[in-house]
Short mmCIF file of C-alpha atoms and ligand atoms in Angstrom, two decimals:
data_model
loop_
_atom_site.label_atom_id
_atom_site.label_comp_id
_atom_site.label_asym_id
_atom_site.label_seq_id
_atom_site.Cartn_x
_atom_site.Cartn_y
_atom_site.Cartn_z
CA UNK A 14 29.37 7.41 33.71
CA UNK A 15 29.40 9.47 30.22
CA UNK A 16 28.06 6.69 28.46
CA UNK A 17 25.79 5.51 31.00
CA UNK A 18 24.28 9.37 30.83
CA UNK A 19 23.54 8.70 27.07
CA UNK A 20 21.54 5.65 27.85
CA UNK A 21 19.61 7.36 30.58
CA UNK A 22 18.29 9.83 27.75
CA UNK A 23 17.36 7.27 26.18
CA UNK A 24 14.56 6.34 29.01
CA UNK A 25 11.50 7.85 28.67
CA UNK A 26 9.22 8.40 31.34
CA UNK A 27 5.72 8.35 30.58
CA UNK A 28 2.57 9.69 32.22
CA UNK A 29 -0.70 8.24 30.64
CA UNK A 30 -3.03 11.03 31.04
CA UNK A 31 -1.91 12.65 34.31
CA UNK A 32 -4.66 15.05 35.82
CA UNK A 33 -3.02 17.57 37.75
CA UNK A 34 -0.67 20.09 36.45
CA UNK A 35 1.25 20.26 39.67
CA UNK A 36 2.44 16.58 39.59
CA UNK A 37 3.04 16.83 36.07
CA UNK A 38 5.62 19.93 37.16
CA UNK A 39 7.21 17.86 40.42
CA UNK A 40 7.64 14.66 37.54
CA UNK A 41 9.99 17.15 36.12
CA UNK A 42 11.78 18.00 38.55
CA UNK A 43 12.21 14.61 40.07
CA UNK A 44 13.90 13.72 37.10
CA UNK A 45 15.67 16.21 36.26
CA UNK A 46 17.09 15.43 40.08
CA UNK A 47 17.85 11.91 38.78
CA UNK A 48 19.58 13.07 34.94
CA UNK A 49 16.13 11.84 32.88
CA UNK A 50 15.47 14.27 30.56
CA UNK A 51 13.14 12.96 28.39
CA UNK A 52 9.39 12.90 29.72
CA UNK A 53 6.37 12.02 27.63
CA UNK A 54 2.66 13.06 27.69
CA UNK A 55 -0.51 11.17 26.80
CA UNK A 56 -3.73 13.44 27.01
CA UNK A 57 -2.13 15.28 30.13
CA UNK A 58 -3.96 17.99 31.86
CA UNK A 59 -1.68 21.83 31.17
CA UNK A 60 1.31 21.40 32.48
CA UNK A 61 3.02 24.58 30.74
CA UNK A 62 1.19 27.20 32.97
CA UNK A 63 2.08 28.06 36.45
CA UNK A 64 0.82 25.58 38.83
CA UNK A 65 3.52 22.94 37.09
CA UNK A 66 6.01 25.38 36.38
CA UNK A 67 5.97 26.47 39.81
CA UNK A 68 6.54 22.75 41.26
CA UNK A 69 9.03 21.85 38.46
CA UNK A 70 11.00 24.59 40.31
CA UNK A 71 13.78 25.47 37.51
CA UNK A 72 13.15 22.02 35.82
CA UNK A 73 10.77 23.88 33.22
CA UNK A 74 13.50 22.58 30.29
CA UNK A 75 12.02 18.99 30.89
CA UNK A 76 8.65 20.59 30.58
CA UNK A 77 9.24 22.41 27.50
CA UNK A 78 10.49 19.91 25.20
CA UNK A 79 8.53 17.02 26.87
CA UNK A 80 6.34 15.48 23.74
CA UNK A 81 2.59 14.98 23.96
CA UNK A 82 1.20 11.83 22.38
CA UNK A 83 -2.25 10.84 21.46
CA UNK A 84 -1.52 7.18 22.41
CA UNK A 85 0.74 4.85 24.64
CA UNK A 86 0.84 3.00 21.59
CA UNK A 87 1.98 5.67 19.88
CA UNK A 88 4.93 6.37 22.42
CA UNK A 89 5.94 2.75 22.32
CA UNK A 90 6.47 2.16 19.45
CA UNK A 91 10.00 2.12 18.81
CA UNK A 92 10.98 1.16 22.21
CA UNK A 93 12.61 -2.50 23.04
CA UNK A 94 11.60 -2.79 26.47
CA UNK A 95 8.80 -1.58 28.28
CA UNK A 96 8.23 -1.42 31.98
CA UNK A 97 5.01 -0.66 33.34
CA UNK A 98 4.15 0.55 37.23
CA UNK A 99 1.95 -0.04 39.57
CA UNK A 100 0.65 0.14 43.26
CA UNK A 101 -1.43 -2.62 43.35
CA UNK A 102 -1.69 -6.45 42.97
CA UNK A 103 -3.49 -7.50 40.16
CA UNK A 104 -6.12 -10.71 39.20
CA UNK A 105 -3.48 -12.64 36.87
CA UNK A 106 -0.33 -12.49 38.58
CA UNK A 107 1.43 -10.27 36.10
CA UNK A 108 5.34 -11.03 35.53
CA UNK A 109 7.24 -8.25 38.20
CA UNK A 110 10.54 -7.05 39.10
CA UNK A 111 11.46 -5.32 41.89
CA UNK A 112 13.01 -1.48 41.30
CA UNK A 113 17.08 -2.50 41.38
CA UNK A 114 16.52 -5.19 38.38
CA UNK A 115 13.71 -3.02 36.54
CA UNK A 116 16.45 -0.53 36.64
CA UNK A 117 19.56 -2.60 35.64
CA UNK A 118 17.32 -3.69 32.59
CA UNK A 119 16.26 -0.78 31.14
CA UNK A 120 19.51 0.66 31.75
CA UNK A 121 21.19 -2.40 29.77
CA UNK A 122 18.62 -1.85 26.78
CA UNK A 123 18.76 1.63 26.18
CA UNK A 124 21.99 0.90 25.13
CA UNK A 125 20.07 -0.22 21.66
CA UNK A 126 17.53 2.77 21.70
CA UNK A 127 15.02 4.19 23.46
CA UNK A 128 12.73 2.18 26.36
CA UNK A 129 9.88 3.22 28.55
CA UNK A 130 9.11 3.30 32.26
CA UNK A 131 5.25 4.04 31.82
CA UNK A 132 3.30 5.33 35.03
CA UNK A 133 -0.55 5.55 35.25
CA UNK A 134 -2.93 8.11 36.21
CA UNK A 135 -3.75 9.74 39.85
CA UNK A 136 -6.78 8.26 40.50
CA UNK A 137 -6.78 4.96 38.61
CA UNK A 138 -3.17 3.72 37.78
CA UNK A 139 -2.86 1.78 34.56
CA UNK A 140 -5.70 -0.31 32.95
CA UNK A 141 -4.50 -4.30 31.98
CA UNK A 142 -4.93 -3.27 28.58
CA UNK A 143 -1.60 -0.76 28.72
CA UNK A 144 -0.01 -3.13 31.27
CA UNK A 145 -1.02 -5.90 28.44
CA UNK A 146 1.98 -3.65 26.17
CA UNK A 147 4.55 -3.74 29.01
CA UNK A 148 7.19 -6.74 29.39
CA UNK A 149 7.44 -6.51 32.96
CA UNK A 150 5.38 -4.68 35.75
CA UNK A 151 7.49 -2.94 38.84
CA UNK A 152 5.87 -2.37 42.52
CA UNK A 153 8.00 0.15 44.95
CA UNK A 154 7.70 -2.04 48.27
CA UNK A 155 5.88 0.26 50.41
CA UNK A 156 3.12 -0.03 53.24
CA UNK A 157 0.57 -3.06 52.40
CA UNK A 158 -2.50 -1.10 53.86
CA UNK A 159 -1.35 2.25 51.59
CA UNK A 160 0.91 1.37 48.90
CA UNK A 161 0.09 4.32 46.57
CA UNK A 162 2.56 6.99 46.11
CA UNK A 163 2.22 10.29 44.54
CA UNK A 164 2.70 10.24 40.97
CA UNK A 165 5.93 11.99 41.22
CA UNK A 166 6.66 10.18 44.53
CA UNK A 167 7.16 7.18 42.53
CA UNK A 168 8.83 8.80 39.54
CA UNK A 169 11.58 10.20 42.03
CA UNK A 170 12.45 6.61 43.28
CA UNK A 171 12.53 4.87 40.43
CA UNK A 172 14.88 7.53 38.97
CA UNK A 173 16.85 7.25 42.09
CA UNK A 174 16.80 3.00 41.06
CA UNK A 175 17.90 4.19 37.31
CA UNK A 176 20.78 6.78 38.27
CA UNK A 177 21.79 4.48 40.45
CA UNK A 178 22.18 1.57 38.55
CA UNK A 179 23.95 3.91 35.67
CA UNK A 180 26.75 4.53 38.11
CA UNK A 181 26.92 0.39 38.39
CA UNK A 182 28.07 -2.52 36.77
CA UNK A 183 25.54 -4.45 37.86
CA UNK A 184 24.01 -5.78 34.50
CA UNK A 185 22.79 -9.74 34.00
CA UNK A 186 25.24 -11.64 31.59
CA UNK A 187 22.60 -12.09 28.43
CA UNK A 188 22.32 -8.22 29.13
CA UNK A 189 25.82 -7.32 28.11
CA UNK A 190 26.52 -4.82 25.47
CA UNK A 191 26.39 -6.32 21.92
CA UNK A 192 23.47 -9.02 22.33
CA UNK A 193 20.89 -8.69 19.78
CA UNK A 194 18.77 -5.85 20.31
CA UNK A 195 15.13 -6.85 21.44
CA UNK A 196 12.43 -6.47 19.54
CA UNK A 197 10.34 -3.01 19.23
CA UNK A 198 7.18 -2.60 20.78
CA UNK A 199 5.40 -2.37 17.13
CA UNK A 200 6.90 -5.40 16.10
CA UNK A 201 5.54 -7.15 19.15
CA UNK A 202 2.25 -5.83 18.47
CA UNK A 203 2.23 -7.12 14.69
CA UNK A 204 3.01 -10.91 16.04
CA UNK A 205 0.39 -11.18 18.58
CA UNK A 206 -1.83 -9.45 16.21
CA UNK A 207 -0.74 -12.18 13.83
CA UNK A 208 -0.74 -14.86 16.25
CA UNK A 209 -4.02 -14.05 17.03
CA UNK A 210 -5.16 -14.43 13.80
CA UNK A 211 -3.72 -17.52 13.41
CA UNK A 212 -5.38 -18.54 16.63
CA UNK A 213 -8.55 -17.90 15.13
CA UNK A 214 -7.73 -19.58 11.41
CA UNK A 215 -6.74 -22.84 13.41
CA UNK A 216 -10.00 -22.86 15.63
CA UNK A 217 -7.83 -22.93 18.83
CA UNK A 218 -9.30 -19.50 19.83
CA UNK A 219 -12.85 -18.54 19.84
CA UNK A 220 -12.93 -14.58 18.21
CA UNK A 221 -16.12 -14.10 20.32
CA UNK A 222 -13.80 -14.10 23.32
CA UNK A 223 -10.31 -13.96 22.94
CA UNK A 224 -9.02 -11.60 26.29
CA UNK A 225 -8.37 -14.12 28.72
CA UNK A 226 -6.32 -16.53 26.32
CA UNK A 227 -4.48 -13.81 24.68
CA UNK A 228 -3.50 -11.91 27.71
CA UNK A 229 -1.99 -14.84 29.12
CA UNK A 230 0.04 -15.13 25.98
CA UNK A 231 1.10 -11.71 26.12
CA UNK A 232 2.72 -12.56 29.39
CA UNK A 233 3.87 -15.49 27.96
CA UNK A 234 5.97 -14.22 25.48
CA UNK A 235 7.05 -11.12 27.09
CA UNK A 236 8.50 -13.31 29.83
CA UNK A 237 10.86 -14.47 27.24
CA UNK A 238 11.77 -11.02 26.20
CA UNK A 239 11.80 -11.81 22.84
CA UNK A 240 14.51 -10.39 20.36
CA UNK A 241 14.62 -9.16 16.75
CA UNK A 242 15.22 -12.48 15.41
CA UNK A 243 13.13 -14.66 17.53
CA UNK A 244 9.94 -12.34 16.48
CA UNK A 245 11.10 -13.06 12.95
CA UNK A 246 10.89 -16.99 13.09
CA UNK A 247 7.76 -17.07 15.51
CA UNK A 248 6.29 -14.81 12.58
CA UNK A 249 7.73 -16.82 9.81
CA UNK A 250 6.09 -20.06 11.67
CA UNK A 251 3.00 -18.37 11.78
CA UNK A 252 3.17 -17.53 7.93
CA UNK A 253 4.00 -21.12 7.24
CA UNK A 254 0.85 -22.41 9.02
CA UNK A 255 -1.46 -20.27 7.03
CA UNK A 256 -0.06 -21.34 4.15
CA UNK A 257 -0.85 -24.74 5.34
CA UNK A 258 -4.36 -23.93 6.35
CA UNK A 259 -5.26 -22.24 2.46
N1 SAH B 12 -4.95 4.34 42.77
C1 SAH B 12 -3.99 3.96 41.78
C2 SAH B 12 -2.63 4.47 42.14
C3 SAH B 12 -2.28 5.62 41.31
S1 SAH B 12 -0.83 6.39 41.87
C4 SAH B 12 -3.94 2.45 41.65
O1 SAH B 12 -4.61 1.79 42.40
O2 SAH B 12 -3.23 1.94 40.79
C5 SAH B 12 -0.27 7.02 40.33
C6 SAH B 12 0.84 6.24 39.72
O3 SAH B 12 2.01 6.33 40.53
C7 SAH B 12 0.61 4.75 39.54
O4 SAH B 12 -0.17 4.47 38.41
C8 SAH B 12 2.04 4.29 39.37
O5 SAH B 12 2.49 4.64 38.08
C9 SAH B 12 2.78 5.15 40.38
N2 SAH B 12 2.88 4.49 41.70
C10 SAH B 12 2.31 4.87 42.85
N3 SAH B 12 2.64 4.05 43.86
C11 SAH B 12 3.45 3.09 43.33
C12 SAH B 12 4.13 1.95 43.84
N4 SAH B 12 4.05 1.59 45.11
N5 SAH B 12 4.88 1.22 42.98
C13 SAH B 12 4.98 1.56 41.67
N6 SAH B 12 4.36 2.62 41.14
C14 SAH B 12 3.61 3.38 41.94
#
């Protein structure tokens, strides 16, 4: 279990801009509950006065040195896998797991540094756009006609999924320890940037509207959950066609 506590410091739990102090305080606590420690903040509302503090109920350490960020983005960056949330079907069937296997991945990962569970705000959830930077979307199975659980409803069972897993050896075979890390979130974000470009340079993708094509190629290639040296030859193939095309 000792090292399996490492890697669950190692998962941060993100709330994009989460509007009311009091979830923000029962977040803490629900992890703390499930051994997460470390919780990260885009734009939240206070969540150091009393109204959290009073539902974190003694988990005010996980409030205290959570970190605020001005960007998912910017939390991201250096994580290998990232698992967004959500309540709700969406247009574009995006690629899911179900809570066990989100777990027993992110689990396996943070093994190689940190990864992110990323949950989205009260009223709205997540927009495609963040779940466009997420490998994988996870939906707790709940009631069809009301699927949407508090904020830290969902944070508790999905902890539950993660501490559970960490006591498990319940991890996929290309998800043992020493394969090759995957590939950070930045780096990910520099080949489709690049991709796109290339896209463009070739005529295959019209700049005027690109969403549609390259959101399916985001799910594309993080389906294949794509490691440090894939990215590199995908980027050094894209390199070699420019030089083609000048
Ligand atoms: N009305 C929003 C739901 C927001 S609930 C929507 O339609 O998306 C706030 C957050 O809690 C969600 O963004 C998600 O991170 C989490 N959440 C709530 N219910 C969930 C469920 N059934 N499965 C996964 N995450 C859930």
């Amino acid at each position: 279990m000792n090292g399996n506590r490492e890697k669950l410091r190692n998962i941060r739990i993100v709330l994009v801009h989460p509007t009311h102090p009091g979830n923000i305080g029962a977040v803490a606590r629900a992890m703390k509950t499930m051994c997460l420690e470390a919780l990260c903040l885009i734009e939240p509302a206070e969540y150091l006065g009393a109204e959290a503090r009073a539902r974190a109920a003694g988990a005010d350490d996980i409030l205290l040195r959570a970190q605020r960020y001005e960007s998912l983005l910017e939390v991201l960056r250096d994580c290998r896998l990232v698992i967004g949330t959500s309540a709700r079907a969406r247009g574009i069937a995006w690629p899911s797991l179900a809570p066990a296997l989100c777990a027993q991945r992110l689990l396996a990962e943070a093994g190689c540094g940190p990864v992110a569970l990323v949950f989205g705000r009260e009223k709205m959830g997540l927009t495609n756009a963040e779940l466009d930077l997420c490998q994988y979307v996870v939906g707790i199975p709940a009631n069809p006609d009301y699927a949407s659980l508090n904020l830290a409803g969902a944070v508790q069972v999905l902890g539950y999924e993660l501490l559970r897993a960490s006591d498990t050896q319940d991890v996929a075979p290309e998800w043992r320890e020493g394969h090759v890390p995957l590939a950070r979130n930045d780096d990910l974000q520099r080949f489709y940037s690049h991709l796109q470009e290339v896209l463009v340079e070739t005529g295959f993708l019209d700049p005027a509207k690109p969403r549609r094509l390259m959101r399916r190629l985001y799910r594309l290639f993080n389906r294949a959950y794509l490691d440090e040296n894939e990215v590199n030859i995908l980027r050094g193939i894209l390199t070699a066609v420019q030089q083609r095309l000048r």
